[in-house]
Short mmCIF file of C-alpha atoms and ligand atoms in Angstrom, two decimals:
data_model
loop_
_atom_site.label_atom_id
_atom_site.label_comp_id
_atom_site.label_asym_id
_atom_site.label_seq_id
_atom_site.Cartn_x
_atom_site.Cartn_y
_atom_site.Cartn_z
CA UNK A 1 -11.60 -11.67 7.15
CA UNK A 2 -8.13 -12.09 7.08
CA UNK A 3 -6.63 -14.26 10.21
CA UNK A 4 -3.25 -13.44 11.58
CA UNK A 5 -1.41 -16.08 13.16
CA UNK A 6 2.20 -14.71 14.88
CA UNK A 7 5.10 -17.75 15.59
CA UNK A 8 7.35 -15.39 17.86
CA UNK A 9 10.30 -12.73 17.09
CA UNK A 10 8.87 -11.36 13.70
CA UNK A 11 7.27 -14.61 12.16
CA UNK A 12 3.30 -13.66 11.15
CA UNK A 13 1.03 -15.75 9.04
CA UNK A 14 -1.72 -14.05 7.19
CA UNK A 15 -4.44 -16.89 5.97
CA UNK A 16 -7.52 -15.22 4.24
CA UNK A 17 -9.84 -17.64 1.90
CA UNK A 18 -7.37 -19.55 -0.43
CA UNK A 19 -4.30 -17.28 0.50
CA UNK A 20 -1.58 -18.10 2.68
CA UNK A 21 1.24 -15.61 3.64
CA UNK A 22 4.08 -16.14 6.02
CA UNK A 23 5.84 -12.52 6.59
CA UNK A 24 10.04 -13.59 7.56
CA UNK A 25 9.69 -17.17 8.21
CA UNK A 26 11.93 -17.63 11.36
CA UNK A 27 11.00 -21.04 11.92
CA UNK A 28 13.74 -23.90 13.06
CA UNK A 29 15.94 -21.68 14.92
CA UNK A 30 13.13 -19.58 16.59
CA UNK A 31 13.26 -20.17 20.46
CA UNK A 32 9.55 -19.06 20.56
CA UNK A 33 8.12 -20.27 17.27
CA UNK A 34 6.04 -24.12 18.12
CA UNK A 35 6.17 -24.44 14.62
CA UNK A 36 8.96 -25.78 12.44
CA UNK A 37 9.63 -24.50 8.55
CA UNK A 38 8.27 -28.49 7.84
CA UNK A 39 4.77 -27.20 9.24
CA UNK A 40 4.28 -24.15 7.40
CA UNK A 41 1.50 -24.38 3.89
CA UNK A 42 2.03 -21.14 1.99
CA UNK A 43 1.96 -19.51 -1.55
CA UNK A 44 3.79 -16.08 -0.40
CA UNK A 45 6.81 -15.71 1.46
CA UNK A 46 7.18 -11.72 2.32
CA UNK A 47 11.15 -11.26 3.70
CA UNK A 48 11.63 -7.36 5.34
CA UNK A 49 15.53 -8.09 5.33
CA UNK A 50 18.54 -10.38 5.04
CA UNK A 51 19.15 -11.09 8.75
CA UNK A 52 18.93 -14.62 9.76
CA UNK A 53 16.13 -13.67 12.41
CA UNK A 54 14.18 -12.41 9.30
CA UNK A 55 14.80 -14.73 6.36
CA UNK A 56 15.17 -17.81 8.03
CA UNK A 57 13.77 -20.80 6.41
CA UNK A 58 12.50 -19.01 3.24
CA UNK A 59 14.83 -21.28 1.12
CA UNK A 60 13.52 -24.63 2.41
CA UNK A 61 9.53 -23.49 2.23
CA UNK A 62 9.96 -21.81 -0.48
CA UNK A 63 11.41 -24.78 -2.10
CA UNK A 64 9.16 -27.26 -0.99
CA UNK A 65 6.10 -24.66 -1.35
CA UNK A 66 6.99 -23.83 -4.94
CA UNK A 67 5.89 -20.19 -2.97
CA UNK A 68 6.69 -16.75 -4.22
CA UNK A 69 9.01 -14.57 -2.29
CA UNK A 70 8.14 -10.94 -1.98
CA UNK A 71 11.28 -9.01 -1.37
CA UNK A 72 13.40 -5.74 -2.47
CA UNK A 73 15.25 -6.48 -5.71
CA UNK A 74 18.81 -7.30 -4.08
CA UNK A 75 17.28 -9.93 -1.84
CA UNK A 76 14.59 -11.23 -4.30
CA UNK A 77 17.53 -11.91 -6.14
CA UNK A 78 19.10 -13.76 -3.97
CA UNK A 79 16.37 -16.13 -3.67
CA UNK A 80 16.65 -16.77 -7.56
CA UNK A 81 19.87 -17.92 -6.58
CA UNK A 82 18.71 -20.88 -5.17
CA UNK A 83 16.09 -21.46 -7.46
CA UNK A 84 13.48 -19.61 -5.90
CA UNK A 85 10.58 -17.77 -7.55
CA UNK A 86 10.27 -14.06 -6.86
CA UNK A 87 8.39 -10.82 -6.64
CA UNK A 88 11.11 -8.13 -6.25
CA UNK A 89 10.14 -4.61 -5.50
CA UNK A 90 11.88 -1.86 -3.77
CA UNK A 91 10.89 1.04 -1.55
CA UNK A 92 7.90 3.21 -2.13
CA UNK A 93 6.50 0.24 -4.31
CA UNK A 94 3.28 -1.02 -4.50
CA UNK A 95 1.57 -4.29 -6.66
CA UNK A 96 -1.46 -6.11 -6.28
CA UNK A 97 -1.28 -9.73 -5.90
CA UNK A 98 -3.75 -12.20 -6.50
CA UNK A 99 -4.30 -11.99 -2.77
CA UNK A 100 -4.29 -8.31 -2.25
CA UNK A 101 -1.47 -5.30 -2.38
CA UNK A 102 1.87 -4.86 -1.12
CA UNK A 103 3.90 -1.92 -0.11
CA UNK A 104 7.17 -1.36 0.78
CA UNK A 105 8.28 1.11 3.26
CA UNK A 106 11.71 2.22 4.67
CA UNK A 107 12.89 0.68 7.48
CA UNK A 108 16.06 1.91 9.80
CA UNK A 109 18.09 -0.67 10.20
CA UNK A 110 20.52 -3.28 8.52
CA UNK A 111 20.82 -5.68 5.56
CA UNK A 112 22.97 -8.26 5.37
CA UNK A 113 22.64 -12.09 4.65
CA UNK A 114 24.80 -14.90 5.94
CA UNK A 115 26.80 -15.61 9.37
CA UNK A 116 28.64 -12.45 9.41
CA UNK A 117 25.87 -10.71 7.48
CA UNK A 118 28.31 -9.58 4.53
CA UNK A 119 26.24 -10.54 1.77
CA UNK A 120 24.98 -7.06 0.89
CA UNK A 121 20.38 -7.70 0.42
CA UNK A 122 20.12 -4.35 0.15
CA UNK A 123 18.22 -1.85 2.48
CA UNK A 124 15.51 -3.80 5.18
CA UNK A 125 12.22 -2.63 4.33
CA UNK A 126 8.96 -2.24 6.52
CA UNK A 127 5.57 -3.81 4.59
CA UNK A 128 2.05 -2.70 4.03
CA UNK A 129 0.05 -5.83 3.56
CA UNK A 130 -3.98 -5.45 2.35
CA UNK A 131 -6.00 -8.25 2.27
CA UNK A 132 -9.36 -9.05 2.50
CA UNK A 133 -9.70 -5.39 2.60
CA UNK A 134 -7.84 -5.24 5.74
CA UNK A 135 -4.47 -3.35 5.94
CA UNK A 136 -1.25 -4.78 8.03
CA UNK A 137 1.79 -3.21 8.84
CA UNK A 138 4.61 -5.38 9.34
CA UNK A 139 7.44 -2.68 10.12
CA UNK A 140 10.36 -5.42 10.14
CA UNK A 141 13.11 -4.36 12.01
CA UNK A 142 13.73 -0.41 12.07
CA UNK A 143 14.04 2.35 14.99
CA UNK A 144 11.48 5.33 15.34
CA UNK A 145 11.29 7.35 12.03
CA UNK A 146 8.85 10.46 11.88
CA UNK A 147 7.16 9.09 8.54
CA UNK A 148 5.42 7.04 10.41
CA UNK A 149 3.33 10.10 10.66
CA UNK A 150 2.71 10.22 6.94
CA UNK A 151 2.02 5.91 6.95
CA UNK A 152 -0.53 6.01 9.11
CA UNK A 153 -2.00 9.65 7.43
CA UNK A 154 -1.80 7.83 4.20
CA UNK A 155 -3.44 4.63 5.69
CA UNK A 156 -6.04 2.83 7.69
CA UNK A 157 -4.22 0.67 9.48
CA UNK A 158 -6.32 -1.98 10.75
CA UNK A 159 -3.37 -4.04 12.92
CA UNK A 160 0.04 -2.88 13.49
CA UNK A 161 3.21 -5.22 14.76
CA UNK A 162 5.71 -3.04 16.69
CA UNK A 163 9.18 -4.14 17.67
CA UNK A 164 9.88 -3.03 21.26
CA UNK A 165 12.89 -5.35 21.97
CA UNK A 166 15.37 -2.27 21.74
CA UNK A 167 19.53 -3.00 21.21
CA UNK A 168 18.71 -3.97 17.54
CA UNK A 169 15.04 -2.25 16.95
CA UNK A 170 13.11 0.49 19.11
CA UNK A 171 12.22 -0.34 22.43
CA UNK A 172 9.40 0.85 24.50
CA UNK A 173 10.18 4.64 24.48
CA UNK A 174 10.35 4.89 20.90
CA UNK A 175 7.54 1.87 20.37
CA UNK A 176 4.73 3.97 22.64
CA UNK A 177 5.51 6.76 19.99
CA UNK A 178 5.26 4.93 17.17
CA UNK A 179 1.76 3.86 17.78
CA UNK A 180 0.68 7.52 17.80
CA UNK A 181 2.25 8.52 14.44
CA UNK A 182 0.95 5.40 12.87
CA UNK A 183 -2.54 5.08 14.70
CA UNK A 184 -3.55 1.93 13.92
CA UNK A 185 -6.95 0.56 15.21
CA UNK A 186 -5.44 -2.58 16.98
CA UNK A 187 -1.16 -3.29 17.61
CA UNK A 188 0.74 -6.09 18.52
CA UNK A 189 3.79 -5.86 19.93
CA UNK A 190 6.65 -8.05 18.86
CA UNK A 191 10.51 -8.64 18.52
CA UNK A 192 10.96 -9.18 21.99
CA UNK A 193 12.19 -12.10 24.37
CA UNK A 194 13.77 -13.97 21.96
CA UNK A 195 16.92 -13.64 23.67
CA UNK A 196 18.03 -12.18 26.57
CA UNK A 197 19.13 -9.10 24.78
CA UNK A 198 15.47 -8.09 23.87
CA UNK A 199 13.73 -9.14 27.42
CA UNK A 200 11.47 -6.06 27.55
CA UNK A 201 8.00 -6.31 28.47
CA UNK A 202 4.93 -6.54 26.43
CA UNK A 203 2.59 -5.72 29.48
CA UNK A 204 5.00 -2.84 30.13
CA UNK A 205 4.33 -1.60 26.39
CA UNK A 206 0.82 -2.10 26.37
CA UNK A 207 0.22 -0.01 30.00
CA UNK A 208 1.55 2.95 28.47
CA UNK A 209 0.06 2.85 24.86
CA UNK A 210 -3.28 5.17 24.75
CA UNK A 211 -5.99 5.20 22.58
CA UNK A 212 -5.16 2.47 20.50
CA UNK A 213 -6.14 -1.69 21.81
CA UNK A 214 -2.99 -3.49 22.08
CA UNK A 215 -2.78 -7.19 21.86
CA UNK A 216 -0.50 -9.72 23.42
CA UNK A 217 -0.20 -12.47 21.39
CA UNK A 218 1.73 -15.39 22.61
CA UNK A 219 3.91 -17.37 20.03
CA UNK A 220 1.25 -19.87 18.07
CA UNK A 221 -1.77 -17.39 19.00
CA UNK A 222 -4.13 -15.78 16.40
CA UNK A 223 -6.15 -12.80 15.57
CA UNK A 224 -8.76 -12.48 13.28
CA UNK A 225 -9.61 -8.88 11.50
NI1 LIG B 301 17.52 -7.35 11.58
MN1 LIG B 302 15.60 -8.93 13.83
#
């Protein structure tokens, strides 16, 4: 039974036996996270796209982890760059890791790595974790897309994380209709709060979601699957 353990923004830890994930470690400069990068025990690190929000203190735990980053091949490589060791994979990808599988799946959105994001980390992907025999979607940042039908057709989803932050990601709207393409059996909202440009409302998100049990997690809360 994999448990899921979410540190705020997009920052989720997936512990299940021996394993330890951490799915874009946005740690130190996370207003919501009560954990620092220094806290964090893991053998994965699984980064959806360059942003700082999203990569955040891979370099440091994956340095003092001796962890593998799972990434798409432009920022996988990256990582090797300072010294890291890597899993790069791209789009439409799948492996199976000692821990369980990994697929990547578009995402709408940007990819770009340093202050002014120029560093070019190629296109942000969305991730399809299975572990324990459970299956996670971690979308990373992205708007609505209409495959989302064909991910959750193609899928059981057991627990879905949803942006609904809006300005950068969807928001509500497009969130509520996300759930229905993917229909996942439990969702957790998330990407939202972190600053004032994302204050939506999880409570708002979860009153109008039907059919499918949405969680509220608060930053340092867990789920178990
Ligand atoms: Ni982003
Ligand atoms: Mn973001």
């Amino acid at each position: 039974m994999p448990k899921v353990t979410f540190y705020g923004h997009s920052c989720v830890m997936i512990t299940e036996g021996k394993h330890k994930l951490i799915i874009d470690p946005f740690l130190n400069d996370n207003p919501q996270s009560p954990v620092k990068a220094d806290d964090v025990d893991v053998d994965y690190i699984l980064v959806t796209h360059g942003h700082g929000d999203h990569i955040g203190d891979t370099f440091s735990i994956g340095k003092r982890c001796k962890a593998t980053v799972i990434a798409n091949f432009e920022l996988a490589n990256l990582c090797v760059a300072e010294g890291l060791d890597i899993h790069p994979m791209h789009i439409g990808g799948a492996h199976d890791f000692d821990f369980g599988r990994v697929k990547l799946t578009i995402a709408h959105h940007g990819g770009g790595y340093g202050a002014d994001a120029s560093r070019y980390t190629g296109p942000p992907v969305g991730m399809l974790v299975t572990i324990g025999g459970k299956t996670i979607y971690h979308p990373g940042d992205t708007g609505l897309f209409y495959d989302m039908k064909l991910i959750g057709e193609m899928n059981n989803i057991d627990l879905a994380f949803i942006p609904i932050g809006d300005n950068f990601t969807m928001g509500i709207d497009d969130a509520v209709k996300a759930v229905e393409f993917l229909q996942p059996k439990k969702v957790v909202p998330f990407h939202y709060k972190t600053w004032e440009i994302i204050d939506n409302e999880p409570e708002e998100f979860a009153s109008r979601v039907k059919g499918v049990e949405v969680i509220i997690l608060k930053p340092g809360e867990s789920l178990e699957l």
